[in-house]
Amino acid sequence: MKKKIVVLSGAGISAESGVKTFRDSNGLWKNHRIEEVASPIAWQNNPEMVLEFYNIRRKQLFEVEPNAAHYALAELQNMFDVQIITQNVDDLHERAGSKNVLHLHGELKKARSTSDESLVYPLKSWELNLGDKCELGSQLRPHIVWFGEAVKNIEKAVEISESADVFMVIGTSMLVFPAAGLLNFVSRNAPKYYIDPNATKLTSVSNLKIIKEKAGIAVPQVLEELKKQFTTS
């Protein structure tokens, strides 16, 4: 039976592909705080502004490609059962070839109905505009978990984390909850890796190796280490 490697990825892994992080420009977009743009209240008060914000992000996503870290994780599937839990709303893991990806905060290249959240649609272009409607006739909104909304996939993420033989944290500050709490559900004996140039020591986490390096450099190295460890053990 294949060993299970669970990966929690954040903005840092995508930044290396040229994806601008959520808080570029000091957390402001056109003089609006990000929380003021990415929220149910913003959607209610000014949906056109919210759609423009995500259209700009989506347009950029169509122009970037996965990097070495994304491809290394996809390659790891040849030897291990790999499950990725990502805080990112891009599709770079999938485009690199990863098959099991759980998005905690939604997906930028999808839209969903404002009257029935189970109706989710893939977007073929970067634009989503007022007047774009679902099959029920309701306006479509970005398929994103906004500030103030529940992270509905967190329970599934906890279940996945509990089953990890190896747990990797890549490109995240570990300050954004509830995702940052997933480490608490991983077995104490499971090897854990924290890869981020600005990684800080997590004293409450056992069996943790901190690697202060960019994901594109460190992830391929760690994966080679895992291959050797589990093929010789």
PDB file of C-alpha atoms in Angstrom:
ATOM      1  CA  MET A   1       0.000   0.000   0.000  1.00  0.00           C
ATOM      2  CA  LYS A   2       1.333   3.416  -0.986  1.00  0.00           C
ATOM      3  CA  LYS A   3       2.388   5.846   1.735  1.00  0.00           C
ATOM      4  CA  LYS A   4       0.144   8.910   1.929  1.00  0.00           C
ATOM      5  CA  ILE A   5       1.741  12.319   1.526  1.00  0.00           C
ATOM      6  CA  VAL A   6      -0.474  15.289   2.329  1.00  0.00           C
ATOM      7  CA  VAL A   7       0.541  18.759   1.162  1.00  0.00           C
ATOM      8  CA  LEU A   8      -0.790  22.077   2.446  1.00  0.00           C
ATOM      9  CA  SER A   9       0.130  24.776  -0.068  1.00  0.00           C
ATOM     10  CA  GLY A  10      -0.199  28.532   0.129  1.00  0.00           C
ATOM     11  CA  ALA A  11       0.445  31.697  -1.842  1.00  0.00           C
ATOM     12  CA  GLY A  12       4.232  31.264  -1.840  1.00  0.00           C
ATOM     13  CA  ILE A  13       4.222  28.311  -4.215  1.00  0.00           C
ATOM     14  CA  SER A  14       2.148  30.229  -6.776  1.00  0.00           C
ATOM     15  CA  ALA A  15       4.102  33.464  -6.359  1.00  0.00           C
ATOM     16  CA  GLU A  16       7.087  31.710  -7.944  1.00  0.00           C
ATOM     17  CA  SER A  17       4.975  31.281 -11.092  1.00  0.00           C
ATOM     18  CA  GLY A  18       4.276  35.001 -11.165  1.00  0.00           C
ATOM     19  CA  VAL A  19       0.871  34.896  -9.495  1.00  0.00           C
ATOM     20  CA  LYS A  20       0.520  38.056  -7.443  1.00  0.00           C
ATOM     21  CA  THR A  21      -0.199  37.312  -3.820  1.00  0.00           C
ATOM     22  CA  PHE A  22      -3.512  38.284  -2.317  1.00  0.00           C
ATOM     23  CA  ARG A  23      -1.975  41.172  -0.382  1.00  0.00           C
ATOM     24  CA  ASP A  24       0.199  42.836  -2.992  1.00  0.00           C
ATOM     25  CA  SER A  25       0.366  46.637  -2.752  1.00  0.00           C
ATOM     26  CA  ASN A  26       0.008  46.606   1.027  1.00  0.00           C
ATOM     27  CA  GLY A  27      -3.341  44.871   0.917  1.00  0.00           C
ATOM     28  CA  LEU A  28      -4.970  47.620  -1.149  1.00  0.00           C
ATOM     29  CA  TRP A  29      -6.666  47.481  -4.519  1.00  0.00           C
ATOM     30  CA  LYS A  30      -7.793  50.812  -5.970  1.00  0.00           C
ATOM     31  CA  ASN A  31      -7.718  52.273  -2.452  1.00  0.00           C
ATOM     32  CA  HIS A  32      -9.933  49.477  -1.143  1.00  0.00           C
ATOM     33  CA  ARG A  33      -8.749  47.029   1.481  1.00  0.00           C
ATOM     34  CA  ILE A  34      -8.862  43.456   0.219  1.00  0.00           C
ATOM     35  CA  GLU A  35     -11.470  42.619   2.855  1.00  0.00           C
ATOM     36  CA  GLU A  36     -13.679  45.342   1.380  1.00  0.00           C
ATOM     37  CA  VAL A  37     -13.489  43.780  -2.076  1.00  0.00           C
ATOM     38  CA  ALA A  38     -13.649  40.085  -1.211  1.00  0.00           C
ATOM     39  CA  SER A  39     -16.711  39.976   1.021  1.00  0.00           C
ATOM     40  CA  PRO A  40     -20.468  39.365   0.827  1.00  0.00           C
ATOM     41  CA  ILE A  41     -21.076  43.017   1.761  1.00  0.00           C
ATOM     42  CA  ALA A  42     -18.916  44.209  -1.139  1.00  0.00           C
ATOM     43  CA  TRP A  43     -20.862  41.932  -3.480  1.00  0.00           C
ATOM     44  CA  GLN A  44     -24.126  43.319  -2.199  1.00  0.00           C
ATOM     45  CA  ASN A  45     -23.018  46.954  -2.448  1.00  0.00           C
ATOM     46  CA  ASN A  46     -20.923  46.908  -5.605  1.00  0.00           C
ATOM     47  CA  PRO A  47     -20.918  43.597  -7.520  1.00  0.00           C
ATOM     48  CA  GLU A  48     -19.358  45.212 -10.578  1.00  0.00           C
ATOM     49  CA  MET A  49     -16.290  46.219  -8.575  1.00  0.00           C
ATOM     50  CA  VAL A  50     -15.979  42.697  -7.117  1.00  0.00           C
ATOM     51  CA  LEU A  51     -16.241  41.140 -10.578  1.00  0.00           C
ATOM     52  CA  GLU A  52     -13.581  43.520 -11.917  1.00  0.00           C
ATOM     53  CA  PHE A  53     -11.208  42.604  -9.089  1.00  0.00           C
ATOM     54  CA  TYR A  54     -11.507  38.886  -9.844  1.00  0.00           C
ATOM     55  CA  ASN A  55     -11.442  39.389 -13.616  1.00  0.00           C
ATOM     56  CA  ILE A  56      -8.044  41.060 -13.290  1.00  0.00           C
ATOM     57  CA  ARG A  57      -6.740  38.214 -11.137  1.00  0.00           C
ATOM     58  CA  ARG A  58      -8.237  35.623 -13.492  1.00  0.00           C
ATOM     59  CA  LYS A  59      -6.754  37.252 -16.588  1.00  0.00           C
ATOM     60  CA  GLN A  60      -3.315  37.055 -15.007  1.00  0.00           C
ATOM     61  CA  LEU A  61      -3.836  33.402 -14.109  1.00  0.00           C
ATOM     62  CA  PHE A  62      -4.391  32.555 -17.773  1.00  0.00           C
ATOM     63  CA  GLU A  63      -0.931  34.030 -18.488  1.00  0.00           C
ATOM     64  CA  VAL A  64       1.205  32.068 -15.992  1.00  0.00           C
ATOM     65  CA  GLU A  65       2.413  28.473 -15.818  1.00  0.00           C
ATOM     66  CA  PRO A  66       3.163  25.919 -13.064  1.00  0.00           C
ATOM     67  CA  ASN A  67       6.706  25.922 -11.670  1.00  0.00           C
ATOM     68  CA  ALA A  68       9.185  23.254 -10.560  1.00  0.00           C
ATOM     69  CA  ALA A  69       7.448  22.754  -7.199  1.00  0.00           C
ATOM     70  CA  HIS A  70       4.069  22.067  -8.826  1.00  0.00           C
ATOM     71  CA  TYR A  71       5.624  19.570 -11.238  1.00  0.00           C
ATOM     72  CA  ALA A  72       7.604  17.819  -8.506  1.00  0.00           C
ATOM     73  CA  LEU A  73       4.436  17.236  -6.469  1.00  0.00           C
ATOM     74  CA  ALA A  74       2.706  15.816  -9.533  1.00  0.00           C
ATOM     75  CA  GLU A  75       5.657  13.495 -10.185  1.00  0.00           C
ATOM     76  CA  LEU A  76       5.456  12.210  -6.620  1.00  0.00           C
ATOM     77  CA  GLN A  77       2.150  10.538  -7.512  1.00  0.00           C
ATOM     78  CA  ASN A  78       4.151   7.847  -9.325  1.00  0.00           C
ATOM     79  CA  MET A  79       5.288   6.435  -5.970  1.00  0.00           C
ATOM     80  CA  PHE A  80       2.924   7.788  -3.317  1.00  0.00           C
ATOM     81  CA  ASP A  81      -0.707   8.528  -2.608  1.00  0.00           C
ATOM     82  CA  VAL A  82      -0.546  12.327  -2.800  1.00  0.00           C
ATOM     83  CA  GLN A  83      -3.321  14.618  -1.585  1.00  0.00           C
ATOM     84  CA  ILE A  84      -2.951  18.378  -1.907  1.00  0.00           C
ATOM     85  CA  ILE A  85      -4.890  20.784   0.275  1.00  0.00           C
ATOM     86  CA  THR A  86      -4.430  24.282  -1.089  1.00  0.00           C
ATOM     87  CA  GLN A  87      -5.314  27.730   0.157  1.00  0.00           C
ATOM     88  CA  ASN A  88      -4.761  28.999  -3.376  1.00  0.00           C
ATOM     89  CA  VAL A  89      -7.590  29.705  -5.801  1.00  0.00           C
ATOM     90  CA  ASP A  90      -5.484  29.075  -8.913  1.00  0.00           C
ATOM     91  CA  ASP A  91      -5.343  25.821 -10.880  1.00  0.00           C
ATOM     92  CA  LEU A  92      -1.566  25.459 -11.141  1.00  0.00           C
ATOM     93  CA  HIS A  93      -1.470  22.174  -9.201  1.00  0.00           C
ATOM     94  CA  GLU A  94      -3.979  20.641 -11.605  1.00  0.00           C
ATOM     95  CA  ARG A  95      -2.237  22.013 -14.683  1.00  0.00           C
ATOM     96  CA  ALA A  96       1.021  20.453 -13.490  1.00  0.00           C
ATOM     97  CA  GLY A  97      -0.717  17.070 -13.287  1.00  0.00           C
ATOM     98  CA  SER A  98      -1.787  16.673  -9.652  1.00  0.00           C
ATOM     99  CA  LYS A  99      -5.006  14.649  -9.542  1.00  0.00           C
ATOM    100  CA  ASN A 100      -6.164  15.006  -5.915  1.00  0.00           C
ATOM    101  CA  VAL A 101      -6.485  18.692  -5.060  1.00  0.00           C
ATOM    102  CA  LEU A 102      -8.817  20.108  -2.405  1.00  0.00           C
ATOM    103  CA  HIS A 103      -9.355  23.864  -2.638  1.00  0.00           C
ATOM    104  CA  LEU A 104     -10.112  25.416   0.749  1.00  0.00           C
ATOM    105  CA  HIS A 105     -10.829  28.925  -0.496  1.00  0.00           C
ATOM    106  CA  GLY A 106     -12.506  28.251  -3.833  1.00  0.00           C
ATOM    107  CA  GLU A 107     -11.393  28.281  -7.462  1.00  0.00           C
ATOM    108  CA  LEU A 108     -10.768  31.355  -9.560  1.00  0.00           C
ATOM    109  CA  LYS A 109     -11.599  29.693 -12.878  1.00  0.00           C
ATOM    110  CA  LYS A 110     -15.092  28.731 -11.730  1.00  0.00           C
ATOM    111  CA  ALA A 111     -18.325  30.626 -11.071  1.00  0.00           C
ATOM    112  CA  ARG A 112     -21.377  29.643  -9.104  1.00  0.00           C
ATOM    113  CA  SER A 113     -25.023  30.539  -8.886  1.00  0.00           C
ATOM    114  CA  THR A 114     -26.131  33.123  -6.343  1.00  0.00           C
ATOM    115  CA  SER A 115     -29.402  31.249  -5.823  1.00  0.00           C
ATOM    116  CA  ASP A 116     -28.092  27.664  -5.645  1.00  0.00           C
ATOM    117  CA  GLU A 117     -24.468  27.257  -4.520  1.00  0.00           C
ATOM    118  CA  SER A 118     -24.396  23.667  -5.772  1.00  0.00           C
ATOM    119  CA  LEU A 119     -24.482  25.003  -9.347  1.00  0.00           C
ATOM    120  CA  VAL A 120     -20.818  25.572 -10.208  1.00  0.00           C
ATOM    121  CA  TYR A 121     -19.544  26.272 -13.714  1.00  0.00           C
ATOM    122  CA  PRO A 122     -16.052  26.280 -15.257  1.00  0.00           C
ATOM    123  CA  LEU A 123     -15.073  29.558 -16.909  1.00  0.00           C
ATOM    124  CA  LYS A 124     -13.501  29.318 -20.351  1.00  0.00           C
ATOM    125  CA  SER A 125     -12.322  32.937 -20.400  1.00  0.00           C
ATOM    126  CA  TRP A 126     -11.079  35.378 -17.782  1.00  0.00           C
ATOM    127  CA  GLU A 127     -14.233  37.506 -17.800  1.00  0.00           C
ATOM    128  CA  LEU A 128     -17.266  37.145 -15.549  1.00  0.00           C
ATOM    129  CA  ASN A 129     -19.681  40.046 -15.862  1.00  0.00           C
ATOM    130  CA  LEU A 130     -22.988  41.361 -14.610  1.00  0.00           C
ATOM    131  CA  GLY A 131     -25.698  39.656 -16.633  1.00  0.00           C
ATOM    132  CA  ASP A 132     -23.898  36.294 -16.732  1.00  0.00           C
ATOM    133  CA  LYS A 133     -26.475  33.951 -15.250  1.00  0.00           C
ATOM    134  CA  CYS A 134     -26.924  30.349 -14.169  1.00  0.00           C
ATOM    135  CA  GLU A 135     -29.510  27.997 -15.589  1.00  0.00           C
ATOM    136  CA  LEU A 136     -31.989  29.258 -12.997  1.00  0.00           C
ATOM    137  CA  GLY A 137     -31.626  32.832 -14.200  1.00  0.00           C
ATOM    138  CA  SER A 138     -29.592  34.078 -11.231  1.00  0.00           C
ATOM    139  CA  GLN A 139     -26.413  36.132 -11.457  1.00  0.00           C
ATOM    140  CA  LEU A 140     -23.160  34.180 -11.307  1.00  0.00           C
ATOM    141  CA  ARG A 141     -20.555  35.105  -8.680  1.00  0.00           C
ATOM    142  CA  PRO A 142     -16.905  34.063  -8.271  1.00  0.00           C
ATOM    143  CA  HIS A 143     -16.560  30.575  -6.802  1.00  0.00           C
ATOM    144  CA  ILE A 144     -14.462  31.976  -3.952  1.00  0.00           C
ATOM    145  CA  VAL A 145     -14.724  31.786  -0.176  1.00  0.00           C
ATOM    146  CA  TRP A 146     -14.946  35.430   0.834  1.00  0.00           C
ATOM    147  CA  PHE A 147     -14.076  36.988   4.170  1.00  0.00           C
ATOM    148  CA  GLY A 148     -16.927  36.214   6.541  1.00  0.00           C
ATOM    149  CA  GLU A 149     -17.954  33.028   4.728  1.00  0.00           C
ATOM    150  CA  ALA A 150     -17.490  29.503   6.044  1.00  0.00           C
ATOM    151  CA  VAL A 151     -14.594  27.368   4.790  1.00  0.00           C
ATOM    152  CA  LYS A 152     -16.793  24.407   3.976  1.00  0.00           C
ATOM    153  CA  ASN A 153     -13.985  22.067   2.910  1.00  0.00           C
ATOM    154  CA  ILE A 154     -12.127  22.331   6.216  1.00  0.00           C
ATOM    155  CA  GLU A 155     -13.736  19.204   7.714  1.00  0.00           C
ATOM    156  CA  LYS A 156     -12.635  17.157   4.720  1.00  0.00           C
ATOM    157  CA  ALA A 157      -9.159  18.697   5.029  1.00  0.00           C
ATOM    158  CA  VAL A 158      -8.982  17.631   8.683  1.00  0.00           C
ATOM    159  CA  GLU A 159      -9.904  14.074   7.741  1.00  0.00           C
ATOM    160  CA  ILE A 160      -7.216  14.003   5.053  1.00  0.00           C
ATOM    161  CA  SER A 161      -4.603  15.441   7.437  1.00  0.00           C
ATOM    162  CA  GLU A 162      -5.341  12.783  10.044  1.00  0.00           C
ATOM    163  CA  SER A 163      -4.467  10.073   7.501  1.00  0.00           C
ATOM    164  CA  ALA A 164      -1.077  11.529   6.490  1.00  0.00           C
ATOM    165  CA  ASP A 165       2.075   9.401   6.686  1.00  0.00           C
ATOM    166  CA  VAL A 166       4.054  12.522   5.714  1.00  0.00           C
ATOM    167  CA  PHE A 167       2.810  16.115   5.886  1.00  0.00           C
ATOM    168  CA  MET A 168       4.293  19.009   3.906  1.00  0.00           C
ATOM    169  CA  VAL A 169       3.555  22.706   4.351  1.00  0.00           C
ATOM    170  CA  ILE A 170       4.655  24.777   1.358  1.00  0.00           C
ATOM    171  CA  GLY A 171       4.623  28.524   0.826  1.00  0.00           C
ATOM    172  CA  THR A 172       2.354  29.667   3.619  1.00  0.00           C
ATOM    173  CA  SER A 173       2.834  31.778   6.731  1.00  0.00           C
ATOM    174  CA  MET A 174       0.824  29.353   8.903  1.00  0.00           C
ATOM    175  CA  LEU A 175      -1.039  32.374  10.241  1.00  0.00           C
ATOM    176  CA  VAL A 176      -4.267  31.962   8.243  1.00  0.00           C
ATOM    177  CA  PHE A 177      -6.866  29.895  10.042  1.00  0.00           C
ATOM    178  CA  PRO A 178      -8.495  27.446   9.881  1.00  0.00           C
ATOM    179  CA  ALA A 179      -5.876  26.059   7.435  1.00  0.00           C
ATOM    180  CA  ALA A 180      -2.992  26.739   9.847  1.00  0.00           C
ATOM    181  CA  GLY A 181      -4.619  24.432  12.387  1.00  0.00           C
ATOM    182  CA  LEU A 182      -4.414  21.365  10.162  1.00  0.00           C
ATOM    183  CA  LEU A 183      -0.976  20.458  11.533  1.00  0.00           C
ATOM    184  CA  ASN A 184      -2.636  19.770  14.873  1.00  0.00           C
ATOM    185  CA  PHE A 185      -4.483  16.818  13.347  1.00  0.00           C
ATOM    186  CA  VAL A 186      -1.407  15.103  11.882  1.00  0.00           C
ATOM    187  CA  SER A 187       0.044  12.137  13.772  1.00  0.00           C
ATOM    188  CA  ARG A 188       2.865  13.139  16.113  1.00  0.00           C
ATOM    189  CA  ASN A 189       5.063  10.434  14.585  1.00  0.00           C
ATOM    190  CA  ALA A 190       4.548  11.501  10.960  1.00  0.00           C
ATOM    191  CA  PRO A 191       7.505  13.352   9.395  1.00  0.00           C
ATOM    192  CA  LYS A 192       6.602  16.977   8.696  1.00  0.00           C
ATOM    193  CA  TYR A 193       8.253  19.518   6.405  1.00  0.00           C
ATOM    194  CA  TYR A 194       7.727  23.279   6.430  1.00  0.00           C
ATOM    195  CA  ILE A 195       9.080  24.887   3.254  1.00  0.00           C
ATOM    196  CA  ASP A 196       9.008  28.679   3.071  1.00  0.00           C
ATOM    197  CA  PRO A 197      11.725  31.365   2.914  1.00  0.00           C
ATOM    198  CA  ASN A 198      10.096  33.071   5.901  1.00  0.00           C
ATOM    199  CA  ALA A 199       9.220  29.931   7.856  1.00  0.00           C
ATOM    200  CA  THR A 200       9.126  30.383  11.612  1.00  0.00           C
ATOM    201  CA  LYS A 201       9.712  27.760  14.279  1.00  0.00           C
ATOM    202  CA  LEU A 202       6.555  25.944  15.359  1.00  0.00           C
ATOM    203  CA  THR A 203       7.447  24.733  18.838  1.00  0.00           C
ATOM    204  CA  SER A 204       4.193  22.861  19.358  1.00  0.00           C
ATOM    205  CA  VAL A 205       4.718  20.598  16.321  1.00  0.00           C
ATOM    206  CA  SER A 206       6.704  17.381  16.698  1.00  0.00           C
ATOM    207  CA  ASN A 207       8.962  15.765  14.096  1.00  0.00           C
ATOM    208  CA  LEU A 208       9.120  18.958  12.021  1.00  0.00           C
ATOM    209  CA  LYS A 209      11.893  19.939   9.601  1.00  0.00           C
ATOM    210  CA  ILE A 210      11.980  23.605   8.609  1.00  0.00           C
ATOM    211  CA  ILE A 211      13.478  24.534   5.242  1.00  0.00           C
ATOM    212  CA  LYS A 212      13.879  28.266   4.635  1.00  0.00           C
ATOM    213  CA  GLU A 213      14.014  28.111   0.851  1.00  0.00           C
ATOM    214  CA  LYS A 214      11.811  28.797  -2.148  1.00  0.00           C
ATOM    215  CA  ALA A 215       9.441  25.987  -3.070  1.00  0.00           C
ATOM    216  CA  GLY A 216      10.821  25.589  -6.589  1.00  0.00           C
ATOM    217  CA  ILE A 217      14.229  24.700  -5.136  1.00  0.00           C
ATOM    218  CA  ALA A 218      13.312  22.876  -1.932  1.00  0.00           C
ATOM    219  CA  VAL A 219      10.339  20.747  -2.998  1.00  0.00           C
ATOM    220  CA  PRO A 220      12.189  18.728  -5.681  1.00  0.00           C
ATOM    221  CA  GLN A 221      14.995  18.103  -3.148  1.00  0.00           C
ATOM    222  CA  VAL A 222      12.605  16.945  -0.431  1.00  0.00           C
ATOM    223  CA  LEU A 223      10.803  14.658  -2.833  1.00  0.00           C
ATOM    224  CA  GLU A 224      14.059  12.974  -3.803  1.00  0.00           C
ATOM    225  CA  GLU A 225      14.738  12.507  -0.093  1.00  0.00           C
ATOM    226  CA  LEU A 226      11.310  10.921   0.415  1.00  0.00           C
ATOM    227  CA  LYS A 227      11.772   8.592  -2.532  1.00  0.00           C
ATOM    228  CA  LYS A 228      15.064   7.297  -1.117  1.00  0.00           C
ATOM    229  CA  GLN A 229      13.676   7.015   2.412  1.00  0.00           C
ATOM    230  CA  PHE A 230      10.613   4.978   1.510  1.00  0.00           C
ATOM    231  CA  THR A 231      12.143   2.809  -1.192  1.00  0.00           C
ATOM    232  CA  THR A 232      14.983   1.667   1.084  1.00  0.00           C
ATOM    233  CA  SER A 233      12.937   1.265   4.256  1.00  0.00           C
TER     234      SER A 233
END
